[in-house]
Short mmCIF file of C-alpha atoms in Angstrom, two decimals:
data_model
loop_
_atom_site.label_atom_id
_atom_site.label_comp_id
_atom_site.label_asym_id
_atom_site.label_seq_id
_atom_site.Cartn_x
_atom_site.Cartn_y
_atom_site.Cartn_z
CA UNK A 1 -12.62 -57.68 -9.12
CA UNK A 2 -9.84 -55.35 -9.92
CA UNK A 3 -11.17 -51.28 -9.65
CA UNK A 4 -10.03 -49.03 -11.68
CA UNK A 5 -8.25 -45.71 -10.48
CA UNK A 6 -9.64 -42.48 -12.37
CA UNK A 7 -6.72 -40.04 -12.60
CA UNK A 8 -6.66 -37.21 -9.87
CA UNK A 9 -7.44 -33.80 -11.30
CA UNK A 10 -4.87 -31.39 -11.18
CA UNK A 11 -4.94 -28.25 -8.74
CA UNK A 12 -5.80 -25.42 -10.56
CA UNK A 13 -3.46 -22.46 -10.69
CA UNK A 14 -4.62 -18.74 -9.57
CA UNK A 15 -3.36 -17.66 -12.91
CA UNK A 16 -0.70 -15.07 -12.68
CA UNK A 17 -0.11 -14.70 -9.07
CA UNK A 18 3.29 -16.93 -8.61
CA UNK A 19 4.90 -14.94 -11.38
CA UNK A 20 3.46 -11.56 -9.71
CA UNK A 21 5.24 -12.28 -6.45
CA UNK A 22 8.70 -13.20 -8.81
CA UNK A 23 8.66 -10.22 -10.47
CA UNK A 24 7.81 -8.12 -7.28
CA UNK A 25 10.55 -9.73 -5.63
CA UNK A 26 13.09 -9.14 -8.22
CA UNK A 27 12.00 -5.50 -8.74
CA UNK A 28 12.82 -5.10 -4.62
CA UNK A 29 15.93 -6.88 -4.84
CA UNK A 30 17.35 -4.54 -7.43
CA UNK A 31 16.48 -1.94 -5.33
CA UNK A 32 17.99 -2.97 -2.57
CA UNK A 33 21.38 -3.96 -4.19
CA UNK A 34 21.23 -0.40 -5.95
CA UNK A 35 20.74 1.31 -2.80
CA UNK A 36 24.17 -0.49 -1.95
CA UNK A 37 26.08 0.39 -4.88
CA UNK A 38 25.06 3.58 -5.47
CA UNK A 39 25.61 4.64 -1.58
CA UNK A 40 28.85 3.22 -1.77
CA UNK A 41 30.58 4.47 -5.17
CA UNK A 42 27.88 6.64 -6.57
CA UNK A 43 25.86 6.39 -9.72
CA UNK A 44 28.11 7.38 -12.65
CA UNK A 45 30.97 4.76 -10.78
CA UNK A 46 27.94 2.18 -10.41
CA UNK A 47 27.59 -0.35 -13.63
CA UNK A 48 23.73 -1.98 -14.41
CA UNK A 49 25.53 -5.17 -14.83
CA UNK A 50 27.07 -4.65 -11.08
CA UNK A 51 23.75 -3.92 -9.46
CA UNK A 52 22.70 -7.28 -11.73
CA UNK A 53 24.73 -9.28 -10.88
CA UNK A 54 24.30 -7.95 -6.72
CA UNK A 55 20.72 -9.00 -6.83
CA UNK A 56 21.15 -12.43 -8.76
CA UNK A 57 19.42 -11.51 -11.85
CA UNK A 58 20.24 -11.44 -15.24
CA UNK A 59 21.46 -8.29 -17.10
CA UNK A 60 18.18 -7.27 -18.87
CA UNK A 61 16.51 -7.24 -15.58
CA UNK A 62 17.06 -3.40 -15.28
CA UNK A 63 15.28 -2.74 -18.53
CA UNK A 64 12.19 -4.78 -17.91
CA UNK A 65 11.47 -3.56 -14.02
CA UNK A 66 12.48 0.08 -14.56
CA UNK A 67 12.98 0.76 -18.19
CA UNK A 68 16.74 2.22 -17.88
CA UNK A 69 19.73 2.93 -14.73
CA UNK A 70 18.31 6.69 -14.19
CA UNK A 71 14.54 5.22 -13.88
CA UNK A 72 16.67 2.21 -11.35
CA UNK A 73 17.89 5.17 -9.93
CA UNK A 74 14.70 7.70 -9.53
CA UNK A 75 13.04 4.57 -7.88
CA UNK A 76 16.25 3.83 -5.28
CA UNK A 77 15.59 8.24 -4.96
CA UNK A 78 11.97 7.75 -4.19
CA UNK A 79 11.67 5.42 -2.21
CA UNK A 80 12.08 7.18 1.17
CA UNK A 81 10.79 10.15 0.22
CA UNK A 82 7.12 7.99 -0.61
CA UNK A 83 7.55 7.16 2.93
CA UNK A 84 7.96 10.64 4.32
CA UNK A 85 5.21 12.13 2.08
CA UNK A 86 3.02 9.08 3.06
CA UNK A 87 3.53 10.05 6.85
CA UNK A 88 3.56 13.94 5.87
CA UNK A 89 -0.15 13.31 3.76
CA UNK A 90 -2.54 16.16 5.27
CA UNK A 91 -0.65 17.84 7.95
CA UNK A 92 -1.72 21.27 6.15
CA UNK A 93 -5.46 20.67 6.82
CA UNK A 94 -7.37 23.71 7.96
CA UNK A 95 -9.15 21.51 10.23
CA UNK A 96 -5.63 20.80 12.68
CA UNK A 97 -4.10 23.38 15.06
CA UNK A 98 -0.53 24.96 14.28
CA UNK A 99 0.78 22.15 17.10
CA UNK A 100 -1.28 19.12 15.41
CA UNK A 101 -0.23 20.08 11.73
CA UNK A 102 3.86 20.80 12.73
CA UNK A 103 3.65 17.56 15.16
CA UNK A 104 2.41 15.27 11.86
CA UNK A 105 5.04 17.32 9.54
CA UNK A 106 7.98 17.20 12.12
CA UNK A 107 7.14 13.01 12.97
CA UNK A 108 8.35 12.28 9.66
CA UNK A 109 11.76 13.31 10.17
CA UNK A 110 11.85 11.64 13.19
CA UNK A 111 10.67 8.22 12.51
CA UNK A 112 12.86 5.28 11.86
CA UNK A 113 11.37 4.80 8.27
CA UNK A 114 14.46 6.08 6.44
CA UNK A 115 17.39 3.34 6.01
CA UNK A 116 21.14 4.33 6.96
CA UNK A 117 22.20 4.10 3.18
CA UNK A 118 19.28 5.85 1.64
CA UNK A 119 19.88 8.56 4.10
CA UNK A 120 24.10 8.58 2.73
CA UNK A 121 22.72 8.22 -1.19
CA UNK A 122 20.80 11.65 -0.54
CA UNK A 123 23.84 13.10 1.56
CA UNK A 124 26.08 12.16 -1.52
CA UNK A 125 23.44 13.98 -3.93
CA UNK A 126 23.34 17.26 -1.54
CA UNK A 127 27.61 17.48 -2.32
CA UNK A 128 26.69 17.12 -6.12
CA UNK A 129 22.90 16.85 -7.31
CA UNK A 130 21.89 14.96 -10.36
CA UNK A 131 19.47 15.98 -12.99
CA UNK A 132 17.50 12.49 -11.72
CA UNK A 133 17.81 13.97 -8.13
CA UNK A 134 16.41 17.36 -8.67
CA UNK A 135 13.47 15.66 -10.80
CA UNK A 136 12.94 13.89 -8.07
CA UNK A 137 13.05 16.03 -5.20
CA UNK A 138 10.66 18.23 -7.12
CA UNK A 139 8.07 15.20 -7.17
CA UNK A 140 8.19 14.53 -4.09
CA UNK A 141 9.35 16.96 -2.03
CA UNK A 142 8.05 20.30 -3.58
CA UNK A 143 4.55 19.58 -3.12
CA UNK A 144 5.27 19.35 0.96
CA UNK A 145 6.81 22.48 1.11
CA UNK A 146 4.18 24.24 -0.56
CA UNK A 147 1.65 22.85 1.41
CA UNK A 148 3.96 24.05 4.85
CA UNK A 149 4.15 27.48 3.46
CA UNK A 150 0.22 27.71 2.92
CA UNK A 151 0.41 26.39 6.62
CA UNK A 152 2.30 28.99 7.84
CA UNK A 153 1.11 31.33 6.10
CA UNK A 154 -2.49 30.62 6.78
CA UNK A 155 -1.44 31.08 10.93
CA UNK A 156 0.89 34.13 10.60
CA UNK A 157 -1.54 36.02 8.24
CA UNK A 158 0.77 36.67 5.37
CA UNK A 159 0.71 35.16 1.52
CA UNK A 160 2.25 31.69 0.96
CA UNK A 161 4.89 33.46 -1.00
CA UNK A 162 6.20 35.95 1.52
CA UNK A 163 9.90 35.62 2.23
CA UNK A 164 8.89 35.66 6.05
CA UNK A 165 7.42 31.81 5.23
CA UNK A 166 9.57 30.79 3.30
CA UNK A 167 12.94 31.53 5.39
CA UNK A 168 10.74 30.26 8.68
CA UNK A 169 9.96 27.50 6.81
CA UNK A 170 13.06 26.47 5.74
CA UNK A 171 14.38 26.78 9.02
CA UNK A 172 11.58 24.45 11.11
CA UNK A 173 12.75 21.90 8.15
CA UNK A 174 16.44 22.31 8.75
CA UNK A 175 15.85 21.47 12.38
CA UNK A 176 13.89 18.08 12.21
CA UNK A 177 15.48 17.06 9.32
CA UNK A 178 19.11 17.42 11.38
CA UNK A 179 17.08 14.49 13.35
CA UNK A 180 17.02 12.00 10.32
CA UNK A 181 20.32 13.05 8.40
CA UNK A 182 23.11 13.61 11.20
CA UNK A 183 22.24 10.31 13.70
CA UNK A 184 25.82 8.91 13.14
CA UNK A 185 26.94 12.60 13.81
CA UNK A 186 24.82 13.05 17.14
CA UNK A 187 26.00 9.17 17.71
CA UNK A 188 29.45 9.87 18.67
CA UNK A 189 28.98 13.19 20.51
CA UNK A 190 26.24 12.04 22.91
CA UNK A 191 26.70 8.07 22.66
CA UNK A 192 23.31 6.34 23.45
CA UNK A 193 21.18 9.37 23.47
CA UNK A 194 19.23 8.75 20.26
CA UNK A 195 18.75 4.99 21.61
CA UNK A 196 16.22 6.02 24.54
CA UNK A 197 13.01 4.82 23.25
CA UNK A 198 11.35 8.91 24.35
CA UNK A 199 14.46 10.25 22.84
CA UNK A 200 12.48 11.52 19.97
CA UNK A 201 9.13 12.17 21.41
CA UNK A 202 11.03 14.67 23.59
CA UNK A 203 12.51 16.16 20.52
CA UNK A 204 9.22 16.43 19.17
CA UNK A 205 7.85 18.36 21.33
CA UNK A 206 10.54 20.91 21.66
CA UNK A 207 10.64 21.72 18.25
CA UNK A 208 7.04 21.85 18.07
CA UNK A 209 7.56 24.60 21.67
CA UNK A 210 9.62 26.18 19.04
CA UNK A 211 8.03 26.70 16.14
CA UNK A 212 4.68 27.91 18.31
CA UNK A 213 6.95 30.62 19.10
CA UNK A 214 8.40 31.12 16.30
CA UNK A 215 4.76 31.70 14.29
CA UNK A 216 3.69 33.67 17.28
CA UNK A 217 6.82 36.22 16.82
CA UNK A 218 6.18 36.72 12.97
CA UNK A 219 2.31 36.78 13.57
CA UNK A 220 2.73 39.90 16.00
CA UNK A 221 5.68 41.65 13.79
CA UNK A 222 2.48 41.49 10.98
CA UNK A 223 0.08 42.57 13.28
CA UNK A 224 2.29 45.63 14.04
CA UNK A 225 3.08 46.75 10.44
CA UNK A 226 5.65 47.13 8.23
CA UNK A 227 7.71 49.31 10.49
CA UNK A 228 8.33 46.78 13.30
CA UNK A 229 10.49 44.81 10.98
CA UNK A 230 14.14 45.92 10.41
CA UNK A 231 14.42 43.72 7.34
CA UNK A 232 12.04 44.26 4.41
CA UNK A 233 10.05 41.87 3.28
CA UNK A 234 9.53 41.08 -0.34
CA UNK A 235 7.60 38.64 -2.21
CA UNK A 236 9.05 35.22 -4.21
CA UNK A 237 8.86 33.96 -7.92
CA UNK A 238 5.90 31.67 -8.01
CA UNK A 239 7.65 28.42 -8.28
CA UNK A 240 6.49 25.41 -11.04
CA UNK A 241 3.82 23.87 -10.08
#
Protein backbone atom coordinates (compact mmCIF):
# COMPACT_ATOMS: atom_id res chain seq x y z
CA UNK A 1 0.00 0.00 0.00
CA UNK A 2 1.60 3.01 -1.49
CA UNK A 3 1.43 6.31 1.23
CA UNK A 4 1.02 9.32 0.15
CA UNK A 5 3.52 12.29 0.93
CA UNK A 6 1.64 15.60 2.10
CA UNK A 7 3.76 18.52 0.88
CA UNK A 8 6.15 20.12 3.55
CA UNK A 9 5.03 23.56 4.64
CA UNK A 10 7.16 26.26 3.86
CA UNK A 11 9.30 28.20 6.59
CA UNK A 12 7.77 31.24 7.28
CA UNK A 13 9.64 34.48 6.73
CA UNK A 14 10.16 37.19 9.69
CA UNK A 15 8.72 39.66 7.29
CA UNK A 16 11.02 42.49 6.58
CA UNK A 17 14.09 41.65 8.42
CA UNK A 18 16.43 40.19 5.39
CA UNK A 19 15.76 43.35 3.43
CA UNK A 20 16.44 45.49 6.78
CA UNK A 21 19.92 44.04 7.13
CA UNK A 22 20.41 44.81 2.94
CA UNK A 23 19.57 48.11 3.19
CA UNK A 24 21.59 48.67 6.50
CA UNK A 25 24.43 47.20 4.87
CA UNK A 26 24.34 49.22 1.81
CA UNK A 27 23.70 52.47 3.74
CA UNK A 28 27.30 51.52 5.72
CA UNK A 29 29.00 50.65 2.68
CA UNK A 30 28.38 54.02 1.11
CA UNK A 31 29.66 55.43 3.98
CA UNK A 32 32.55 53.82 4.11
CA UNK A 33 33.53 54.24 0.38
CA UNK A 34 32.61 58.07 0.88
CA UNK A 35 34.80 58.38 3.75
CA UNK A 36 37.49 57.18 1.10
CA UNK A 37 36.77 59.44 -1.60
CA UNK A 38 36.07 62.33 0.05
CA UNK A 39 39.40 62.00 2.36
CA UNK A 40 41.27 61.48 -0.61
CA UNK A 41 40.12 64.22 -3.32
CA UNK A 42 37.56 66.12 -1.36
CA UNK A 43 33.89 66.59 -1.87
CA UNK A 44 33.40 69.04 -4.77
CA UNK A 45 36.34 66.60 -6.75
CA UNK A 46 34.23 63.47 -5.43
CA UNK A 47 31.33 62.27 -8.07
CA UNK A 48 27.94 60.25 -6.45
CA UNK A 49 28.43 57.89 -9.24
CA UNK A 50 32.26 57.34 -7.94
CA UNK A 51 31.30 56.70 -4.36
CA UNK A 52 28.50 54.25 -6.28
CA UNK A 53 30.23 52.56 -8.03
CA UNK A 54 33.14 52.17 -4.76
CA UNK A 55 30.50 50.48 -2.72
CA UNK A 56 28.94 48.16 -5.52
CA UNK A 57 25.65 49.75 -5.73
CA UNK A 58 23.75 51.21 -8.26
CA UNK A 59 23.63 55.01 -8.95
CA UNK A 60 20.27 55.87 -7.25
CA UNK A 61 21.54 54.35 -4.14
CA UNK A 62 22.63 57.84 -2.81
CA UNK A 63 19.15 59.23 -3.19
CA UNK A 64 17.25 56.49 -1.45
CA UNK A 65 19.76 56.04 1.81
CA UNK A 66 20.53 59.75 2.24
CA UNK A 67 18.31 61.79 0.04
CA UNK A 68 21.26 63.81 -1.85
CA UNK A 69 25.66 63.96 -1.84
CA UNK A 70 25.58 66.86 0.98
CA UNK A 71 23.08 64.61 3.24
CA UNK A 72 25.96 61.42 2.00
CA UNK A 73 28.20 63.85 3.15
CA UNK A 74 26.68 65.32 6.66
CA UNK A 75 26.34 61.52 7.54
CA UNK A 76 30.29 60.60 6.49
CA UNK A 77 30.66 64.33 8.91
CA UNK A 78 28.71 62.84 11.72
CA UNK A 79 29.66 59.93 12.15
CA UNK A 80 32.62 60.40 14.53
CA UNK A 81 31.44 63.15 16.09
CA UNK A 82 28.08 60.71 17.33
CA UNK A 83 30.83 58.77 18.76
CA UNK A 84 32.58 61.51 20.67
CA UNK A 85 29.30 63.08 21.90
CA UNK A 86 28.13 59.49 22.80
CA UNK A 87 31.36 59.10 25.04
CA UNK A 88 31.17 62.99 26.01
CA UNK A 89 27.06 62.39 27.15
CA UNK A 90 26.92 63.92 30.86
CA UNK A 91 30.36 64.87 31.76
CA UNK A 92 28.78 68.40 32.84
CA UNK A 93 26.67 66.81 35.63
CA UNK A 94 26.60 68.75 38.86
CA UNK A 95 26.77 65.55 40.56
CA UNK A 96 30.83 64.77 39.23
CA UNK A 97 33.92 66.57 40.56
CA UNK A 98 35.97 69.06 38.21
CA UNK A 99 38.54 65.77 37.81
CA UNK A 100 35.52 63.19 37.07
CA UNK A 101 33.68 65.63 34.56
CA UNK A 102 37.26 66.79 32.54
CA UNK A 103 38.47 62.93 32.81
CA UNK A 104 34.93 61.78 30.85
CA UNK A 105 35.28 65.04 28.46
CA UNK A 106 39.13 64.64 27.84
CA UNK A 107 38.62 60.34 27.25
CA UNK A 108 36.94 61.14 24.17
CA UNK A 109 39.74 62.63 22.46
CA UNK A 110 41.79 60.03 23.49
CA UNK A 111 40.04 56.93 22.56
CA UNK A 112 40.67 54.97 19.46
CA UNK A 113 36.99 55.52 18.23
CA UNK A 114 37.90 58.01 15.49
CA UNK A 115 39.21 56.31 12.07
CA UNK A 116 42.56 57.66 10.37
CA UNK A 117 40.49 59.05 7.32
CA UNK A 118 37.64 60.57 9.19
CA UNK A 119 40.18 62.26 11.29
CA UNK A 120 42.04 63.69 7.51
CA UNK A 121 38.21 64.48 6.06
CA UNK A 122 37.84 66.95 9.17
CA UNK A 123 41.60 68.15 8.82
CA UNK A 124 40.74 68.90 5.07
CA UNK A 125 37.46 70.86 6.26
CA UNK A 126 39.55 72.94 9.04
CA UNK A 127 41.89 74.34 5.66
CA UNK A 128 38.46 75.20 3.94
CA UNK A 129 35.01 74.57 5.82
CA UNK A 130 31.86 73.75 4.00
CA UNK A 131 28.45 75.10 4.58
CA UNK A 132 27.59 71.05 5.32
CA UNK A 133 30.61 71.16 7.79
CA UNK A 134 29.71 74.13 9.82
CA UNK A 135 25.96 72.72 9.97
CA UNK A 136 27.35 70.02 11.23
CA UNK A 137 29.79 70.94 13.69
CA UNK A 138 27.08 73.12 15.13
CA UNK A 139 24.90 69.83 15.73
CA UNK A 140 27.13 68.14 17.16
CA UNK A 141 29.73 69.84 18.52
CA UNK A 142 28.16 73.15 19.87
CA UNK A 143 26.04 71.58 22.33
CA UNK A 144 29.47 70.05 24.11
CA UNK A 145 31.02 73.16 24.35
CA UNK A 146 28.26 74.80 25.95
CA UNK A 147 27.81 72.28 28.33
CA UNK A 148 32.03 72.61 29.18
CA UNK A 149 31.59 76.27 29.61
CA UNK A 150 28.58 75.83 32.16
CA UNK A 151 31.22 73.34 33.66
CA UNK A 152 33.72 75.65 34.07
CA UNK A 153 31.97 78.15 34.84
CA UNK A 154 29.94 76.49 37.50
CA UNK A 155 33.72 75.62 39.36
CA UNK A 156 35.45 79.02 38.74
CA UNK A 157 32.34 81.06 39.84
CA UNK A 158 31.90 83.19 36.80
CA UNK A 159 28.86 83.20 33.99
CA UNK A 160 29.05 80.59 31.18
CA UNK A 161 29.62 83.47 28.89
CA UNK A 162 32.67 85.10 30.42
CA UNK A 163 35.64 85.34 28.09
CA UNK A 164 37.74 83.77 31.05
CA UNK A 165 35.65 80.26 30.06
CA UNK A 166 35.56 80.50 27.01
CA UNK A 167 39.45 81.14 26.15
CA UNK A 168 40.19 78.32 29.11
CA UNK A 169 37.94 76.33 27.47
CA UNK A 170 39.12 76.45 24.24
CA UNK A 171 42.44 75.82 25.35
CA UNK A 172 41.77 72.35 27.61
CA UNK A 173 40.07 71.36 24.03
CA UNK A 174 43.05 72.31 21.93
CA UNK A 175 45.18 70.11 24.14
CA UNK A 176 43.28 66.67 24.06
CA UNK A 177 42.13 67.13 20.84
CA UNK A 178 46.12 67.50 19.62
CA UNK A 179 45.80 63.69 21.04
CA UNK A 180 43.23 62.52 18.31
CA UNK A 181 44.19 64.87 15.28
CA UNK A 182 48.18 64.96 15.17
CA UNK A 183 48.98 60.88 15.91
CA UNK A 184 50.81 60.58 12.50
CA UNK A 185 52.53 63.93 13.58
CA UNK A 186 53.58 62.67 17.20
CA UNK A 187 54.29 59.20 15.14
CA UNK A 188 57.40 60.23 13.55
CA UNK A 189 58.85 62.47 16.28
CA UNK A 190 58.60 59.97 19.15
CA UNK A 191 58.21 56.56 17.09
CA UNK A 192 56.27 53.97 19.25
CA UNK A 193 55.25 56.26 21.99
CA UNK A 194 51.52 56.44 21.24
CA UNK A 195 51.69 52.44 20.86
CA UNK A 196 52.25 51.77 24.77
CA UNK A 197 48.99 50.46 25.81
CA UNK A 198 49.20 53.40 29.26
CA UNK A 199 50.37 55.84 26.72
CA UNK A 200 47.12 57.60 26.96
CA UNK A 201 46.00 56.95 30.43
CA UNK A 202 49.18 58.84 31.36
CA UNK A 203 48.14 61.62 29.12
CA UNK A 204 44.99 61.64 30.76
CA UNK A 205 45.88 62.32 33.76
CA UNK A 206 48.26 65.09 33.07
CA UNK A 207 45.97 67.09 31.34
CA UNK A 208 43.42 66.49 33.84
CA UNK A 209 46.75 67.79 36.67
CA UNK A 210 46.43 70.62 34.31
CA UNK A 211 43.32 71.80 33.95
CA UNK A 212 42.79 71.39 38.07
CA UNK A 213 45.26 74.05 38.01
CA UNK A 214 44.27 75.83 35.56
CA UNK A 215 40.43 76.31 37.18
CA UNK A 216 42.14 76.78 40.47
CA UNK A 217 44.24 79.93 39.02
CA UNK A 218 41.08 81.64 37.42
CA UNK A 219 38.92 80.64 40.53
CA UNK A 220 41.37 82.68 42.91
CA UNK A 221 41.99 85.70 40.23
CA UNK A 222 37.76 85.88 40.79
CA UNK A 223 37.96 85.52 44.26
CA UNK A 224 40.40 88.49 44.37
CA UNK A 225 38.46 90.98 42.16
CA UNK A 226 38.64 92.68 39.20
CA UNK A 227 41.96 94.28 39.95
CA UNK A 228 44.09 91.11 40.13
CA UNK A 229 43.60 90.63 36.46
CA UNK A 230 45.79 92.62 33.99
CA UNK A 231 43.46 91.80 31.13
CA UNK A 232 39.80 92.84 31.32
CA UNK A 233 37.31 90.66 31.11
CA UNK A 234 34.23 91.14 29.04
CA UNK A 235 31.25 89.19 28.34
CA UNK A 236 30.33 87.12 24.77
CA UNK A 237 27.34 87.29 22.25
CA UNK A 238 24.98 84.60 23.36
CA UNK A 239 25.54 82.13 20.67
CA UNK A 240 22.35 80.15 18.67
CA UNK A 241 21.05 77.84 20.50
Amino acid sequence: MSKTLSPKPRPTKSPGRPRQTQEQGARERLLDAASVLFAEQGFAETSTREICTAAGLNPGAIHYHFGDKDGLYRAVLARPLEVMSSQHAGFADPALSLREGLARFFGAFLSEAAEELELRLHLRELLKPSTVYAETIQEYIGPNQRALSALLARHIGVAPDDETVLQLGYGLVAMAQDYCLSRAFMQLLTPGYLADPQAFERIRERLLDWAEVLVAHERALHAAGPQASASKKTSLPKTTR
